[in-house]
PDB file of C-alpha atoms in Angstrom:
ATOM      1  CA  ALA Q   1     -18.352  50.659 -93.003  1.00 67.00           C
ATOM      2  CA  ASP Q   2     -22.019  51.871 -93.708  1.00 68.00           C
ATOM      3  CA  GLU Q   3     -22.970  48.743 -95.429  1.00 75.00           C
ATOM      4  CA  LEU Q   4     -21.311  46.270 -92.902  1.00 74.00           C
ATOM      5  CA  VAL Q   5     -23.005  47.937 -89.966  1.00 70.00           C
ATOM      6  CA  LEU Q   6     -26.228  48.122 -91.896  1.00 71.00           C
ATOM      7  CA  MET Q   7     -26.072  44.394 -92.428  1.00 75.00           C
ATOM      8  CA  LEU Q   8     -25.043  43.315 -89.003  1.00 77.00           C
ATOM      9  CA  TYR Q   9     -26.899  45.538 -86.923  1.00 78.00           C
ATOM     10  CA  GLY Q  10     -29.376  47.720 -89.003  1.00 75.00           C
ATOM     11  CA  THR Q  11     -30.144  51.381 -88.990  1.00 78.00           C
ATOM     12  CA  LYS Q  12     -30.206  51.722 -85.412  1.00 80.00           C
ATOM     13  CA  TYR Q  13     -26.376  51.575 -85.000  1.00 77.00           C
ATOM     14  CA  LEU Q  14     -25.630  53.204 -88.668  1.00 76.00           C
ATOM     15  CA  ALA Q  15     -23.837  56.117 -86.565  1.00 79.00           C
ATOM     16  CA  SER Q  16     -21.217  53.704 -85.409  1.00 75.00           C
ATOM     17  CA  ALA Q  17     -19.982  53.481 -88.956  1.00 81.00           C
ATOM     18  CA  SER Q  18     -17.894  56.485 -88.604  1.00 82.00           C
ATOM     19  CA  ALA Q  19     -15.963  54.955 -85.511  1.00 82.00           C
ATOM     20  CA  LEU Q  20     -15.426  51.740 -87.566  1.00 81.00           C
ATOM     21  CA  ARG Q  21     -13.757  53.577 -90.302  1.00 84.00           C
ATOM     22  CA  ILE Q  22     -11.203  55.261 -87.661  1.00 86.00           C
ATOM     23  CA  LEU Q  23     -10.913  51.792 -85.866  1.00 87.00           C
ATOM     24  CA  VAL Q  24     -10.063  49.654 -88.806  1.00 84.00           C
ATOM     25  CA  TRP Q  25      -6.857  51.556 -89.000  1.00 85.00           C
ATOM     26  CA  SER Q  26      -5.943  50.395 -85.540  1.00 88.00           C
ATOM     27  CA  GLU Q  27      -5.916  46.832 -86.660  1.00 86.00           C
ATOM     28  CA  VAL Q  28      -2.797  47.364 -88.804  1.00 86.00           C
ATOM     29  CA  LEU Q  29      -1.122  49.169 -85.786  1.00 89.00           C
ATOM     30  CA  ILE Q  30      -2.358  46.228 -83.354  1.00 91.00           C
ATOM     31  CA  PHE Q  31      -0.632  43.683 -85.794  1.00 88.00           C
ATOM     32  CA  LEU Q  32       2.861  45.532 -85.396  1.00 88.00           C
ATOM     33  CA  ASN Q  33       2.629  45.579 -81.801  1.00 91.00           C
ATOM     34  CA  TYR Q  34       2.091  41.989 -81.736  1.00 92.00           C
ATOM     35  CA  VAL Q  35       5.302  41.516 -83.593  1.00 89.00           C
ATOM     36  CA  PHE Q  36       7.368  43.879 -81.306  1.00 91.00           C
ATOM     37  CA  ILE Q  37       5.651  41.904 -78.132  1.00 93.00           C
ATOM     38  CA  ASN Q  38       6.683  38.606 -79.658  1.00 93.00           C
ATOM     39  CA  LEU Q  39      10.240  39.930 -80.131  1.00 90.00           C
ATOM     40  CA  PHE Q  40      10.838  41.251 -76.700  1.00 93.00           C
ATOM     41  CA  ASN Q  41       9.014  38.192 -75.251  1.00 94.00           C
ATOM     42  CA  SER Q  42      11.494  35.837 -77.209  1.00 92.00           C
ATOM     43  CA  ILE Q  43      14.558  37.766 -75.952  1.00 90.00           C
ATOM     44  CA  ASN Q  44      13.156  37.420 -72.376  1.00 92.00           C
ATOM     45  CA  LYS Q  45      12.377  41.174 -71.984  1.00 93.00           C
ATOM     46  CA  GLN Q  46       9.018  40.727 -71.012  1.00 95.00           C
ATOM     47  CA  ILE Q  47       9.333  43.826 -68.854  1.00 96.00           C
ATOM     48  CA  VAL Q  48       9.586  46.119 -71.635  1.00 95.00           C
ATOM     49  CA  VAL Q  49       6.149  44.926 -73.063  1.00 96.00           C
ATOM     50  CA  THR Q  50       4.725  45.475 -69.529  1.00 97.00           C
ATOM     51  CA  TYR Q  51       6.353  49.125 -69.360  1.00 97.00           C
ATOM     52  CA  VAL Q  52       4.944  50.107 -72.685  1.00 97.00           C
ATOM     53  CA  ALA Q  53       1.620  48.834 -72.025  1.00 97.00           C
ATOM     54  CA  ALA Q  54       1.449  50.944 -68.460  1.00 98.00           C
ATOM     55  CA  VAL Q  55       2.493  53.919 -70.619  1.00 97.00           C
ATOM     56  CA  ALA Q  56      -0.245  53.203 -73.503  1.00 97.00           C
ATOM     57  CA  VAL Q  57      -2.972  52.713 -70.634  1.00 97.00           C
ATOM     58  CA  VAL Q  58      -2.163  55.951 -69.036  1.00 98.00           C
ATOM     59  CA  LEU Q  59      -2.087  57.810 -72.403  1.00 97.00           C
ATOM     60  CA  ASN Q  60      -5.211  55.917 -73.454  1.00 97.00           C
ATOM     61  CA  VAL Q  61      -7.048  57.021 -70.040  1.00 97.00           C
ATOM     62  CA  ALA Q  62      -5.726  60.840 -70.916  1.00 97.00           C
ATOM     63  CA  ILE Q  63      -6.714  60.831 -74.607  1.00 96.00           C
ATOM     64  CA  ASN Q  64     -10.222  59.513 -73.846  1.00 96.00           C
ATOM     65  CA  TRP Q  65     -10.534  61.823 -71.058  1.00 97.00           C
ATOM     66  CA  LEU Q  66     -10.125  64.715 -73.636  1.00 96.00           C
ATOM     67  CA  LEU Q  67     -11.782  63.513 -76.456  1.00 94.00           C
ATOM     68  CA  ILE Q  68     -14.727  61.650 -75.458  1.00 95.00           C
ATOM     69  CA  PRO Q  69     -16.791  64.622 -73.814  1.00 95.00           C
ATOM     70  CA  ILE Q  70     -16.044  66.498 -77.364  1.00 94.00           C
ATOM     71  CA  TYR Q  71     -16.359  63.707 -79.953  1.00 92.00           C
ATOM     72  CA  SER Q  72     -17.897  60.675 -78.146  1.00 91.00           C
ATOM     73  CA  PHE Q  73     -17.398  57.313 -79.375  1.00 90.00           C
ATOM     74  CA  VAL Q  74     -15.601  58.713 -82.603  1.00 91.00           C
ATOM     75  CA  GLY Q  75     -13.239  60.287 -80.004  1.00 93.00           C
ATOM     76  CA  ALA Q  76     -12.679  56.971 -78.170  1.00 94.00           C
ATOM     77  CA  SER Q  77     -11.676  55.491 -81.736  1.00 93.00           C
ATOM     78  CA  LEU Q  78      -9.079  58.211 -82.266  1.00 94.00           C
ATOM     79  CA  ALA Q  79      -7.838  57.734 -78.817  1.00 95.00           C
ATOM     80  CA  THR Q  80      -7.256  54.322 -79.732  1.00 95.00           C
ATOM     81  CA  VAL Q  81      -5.761  54.640 -82.897  1.00 94.00           C
ATOM     82  CA  ILE Q  82      -3.394  57.231 -81.503  1.00 95.00           C
ATOM     83  CA  VAL Q  83      -2.397  54.952 -78.667  1.00 96.00           C
ATOM     84  CA  ASN Q  84      -1.570  52.140 -81.066  1.00 95.00           C
ATOM     85  CA  PHE Q  85       0.394  54.340 -83.187  1.00 94.00           C
ATOM     86  CA  PHE Q  86       2.458  55.555 -80.184  1.00 96.00           C
ATOM     87  CA  SER Q  87       2.961  52.054 -78.977  1.00 96.00           C
ATOM     88  CA  VAL Q  88       4.154  51.073 -82.207  1.00 93.00           C
ATOM     89  CA  MET Q  89       6.795  54.140 -82.233  1.00 94.00           C
ATOM     90  CA  LEU Q  90       7.901  53.451 -78.811  1.00 95.00           C
ATOM     91  CA  TYR Q  91       8.501  49.587 -79.479  1.00 94.00           C
ATOM     92  CA  PHE Q  92      10.449  50.613 -82.779  1.00 91.00           C
ATOM     93  CA  MET Q  93      12.309  53.072 -80.775  1.00 92.00           C
ATOM     94  CA  LEU Q  94      13.258  50.282 -78.127  1.00 93.00           C
ATOM     95  CA  VAL Q  95      14.108  47.838 -80.384  1.00 90.00           C
ATOM     96  CA  MET Q  96      16.454  50.381 -82.510  1.00 88.00           C
ATOM     97  CA  ARG Q  97      18.358  50.726 -79.173  1.00 89.00           C
ATOM     98  CA  SER Q  98      18.513  47.028 -78.785  1.00 84.00           C
ATOM     99  CA  GLU Q  99      20.920  44.409 -80.205  1.00 83.00           C
ATOM    100  CA  PHE Q 100      18.286  43.422 -82.836  1.00 79.00           C
ATOM    101  CA  LYS Q 101      18.153  47.112 -84.216  1.00 82.00           C
ATOM    102  CA  MET Q 102      17.545  47.082 -87.990  1.00 79.00           C
ATOM    103  CA  THR Q 103      19.858  48.165 -90.668  1.00 85.00           C
ATOM    104  CA  SER Q 104      19.174  51.147 -92.906  1.00 85.00           C
ATOM    105  CA  LYS Q 105      18.892  48.695 -95.673  1.00 87.00           C
ATOM    106  CA  GLY Q 106      16.081  46.984 -93.768  1.00 80.00           C
ATOM    107  CA  ILE Q 107      14.481  50.291 -92.896  1.00 81.00           C
ATOM    108  CA  PHE Q 108      14.620  51.150 -96.892  1.00 85.00           C
ATOM    109  CA  ASN Q 109      13.009  47.921 -97.870  1.00 82.00           C
ATOM    110  CA  ILE Q 110      10.050  48.386 -95.254  1.00 78.00           C
ATOM    111  CA  ALA Q 111       9.825  52.029 -96.830  1.00 81.00           C
ATOM    112  CA  LYS Q 112       9.568  50.647-100.442  1.00 85.00           C
ATOM    113  CA  VAL Q 113       6.936  48.138 -99.346  1.00 79.00           C
ATOM    114  CA  LEU Q 114       4.788  50.856 -97.382  1.00 78.00           C
ATOM    115  CA  PHE Q 115       5.287  52.953-100.546  1.00 84.00           C
ATOM    116  CA  ALA Q 116       3.893  50.437-102.856  1.00 82.00           C
ATOM    117  CA  LEU Q 117       1.026  49.545-100.304  1.00 78.00           C
ATOM    118  CA  LEU Q 118       0.272  53.482-100.570  1.00 82.00           C
ATOM    119  CA  LEU Q 119       0.204  53.277-104.350  1.00 83.00           C
ATOM    120  CA  VAL Q 120      -2.348  50.364-104.501  1.00 77.00           C
ATOM    121  CA  ALA Q 121      -4.444  51.837-102.115  1.00 76.00           C
ATOM    122  CA  GLY Q 122      -4.387  54.903-103.935  1.00 78.00           C
ATOM    123  CA  PHE Q 123      -5.301  53.371-106.885  1.00 74.00           C
ATOM    124  CA  VAL Q 124      -7.892  51.216-105.635  1.00 71.00           C
ATOM    125  CA  LEU Q 125      -9.757  54.167-103.768  1.00 72.00           C
ATOM    126  CA  THR Q 126      -9.355  56.251-107.122  1.00 76.00           C
ATOM    127  CA  PHE Q 127     -10.563  53.564-109.283  1.00 69.00           C
ATOM    128  CA  LYS Q 128     -13.181  51.556-106.764  1.00 68.00           C
ATOM    129  CA  ASN Q 129     -16.372  52.744-109.064  1.00 67.00           C
ATOM    130  CA  ILE Q 130     -15.166  51.115-111.999  1.00 65.00           C
ATOM    131  CA  GLY Q 131     -16.197  47.621-110.987  1.00 63.00           C
ATOM    132  CA  GLU Q 132     -14.582  44.580-109.526  1.00 61.00           C
ATOM    133  CA  LEU Q 133     -13.160  43.008-112.410  1.00 62.00           C
ATOM    134  CA  PRO Q 134     -10.661  45.732-113.803  1.00 65.00           C
ATOM    135  CA  LEU Q 135      -9.551  46.234-110.283  1.00 60.00           C
ATOM    136  CA  LEU Q 136      -9.057  42.331-109.807  1.00 64.00           C
ATOM    137  CA  ILE Q 137      -7.142  42.348-113.427  1.00 68.00           C
ATOM    138  CA  PHE Q 138      -4.706  45.212-111.701  1.00 64.00           C
ATOM    139  CA  LEU Q 139      -4.222  43.629-108.407  1.00 63.00           C
ATOM    140  CA  CYS Q 140      -3.215  40.228-110.112  1.00 68.00           C
ATOM    141  CA  HIS Q 141      -1.079  41.824-112.346  1.00 63.00           C
ATOM    142  CA  ALA Q 142       0.519  43.536-109.740  1.00 58.00           C
ATOM    143  CA  ASP Q 143       1.077  40.489-107.739  1.00 55.00           C
ATOM    144  CA  SER Q 144       2.469  38.662-110.809  1.00 55.00           C
ATOM    145  CA  VAL Q 145       5.220  41.414-111.252  1.00 51.00           C
ATOM    146  CA  ARG Q 146       6.104  41.346-107.671  1.00 52.00           C
ATOM    147  CA  LEU Q 147       6.602  37.655-107.722  1.00 49.00           C
ATOM    148  CA  SER Q 148       8.338  37.415-111.174  1.00 48.00           C
ATOM    149  CA  PRO Q 149      12.251  36.873-111.006  1.00 52.00           C
ATOM    150  CA  LYS Q 150      14.452  39.615-111.709  1.00 52.00           C
ATOM    151  CA  LEU Q 151      15.662  39.581-115.528  1.00 48.00           C
ATOM    152  CA  GLY Q 152      19.215  40.353-116.244  1.00 43.00           C
TER     153      GLY Q 152
END
């Protein structure tokens, strides 16, 4: 994040890199929120999206009111991530109560993918200083193992 802020905005905005490190996690949650939003829109339940958005706005204002005086712009980024996480959980709960709820097998499959994601992220973070080539070889190998057909 430091390098990106330096490259785009210079040293004057270097302090904002800490907020960027937090906000980047919000992007994953925003993606998940859009999946749920599209689901509810496609089944003509736009009112659910409106209610979740209203709750998220109120929660965002409240958390910002608490965190910004103490943590400044970093508090605002934390509030954004918290509210987006809350929205994902609320949407998930509402989907599980609808006719489109996921089976336990589907939830287990998602958990497996998330676990694999955490393992790869842990590997990347652990060995990020060894250079790009070994890391690229590992990621390509991991992808080829995932894509190969099961034997037997």
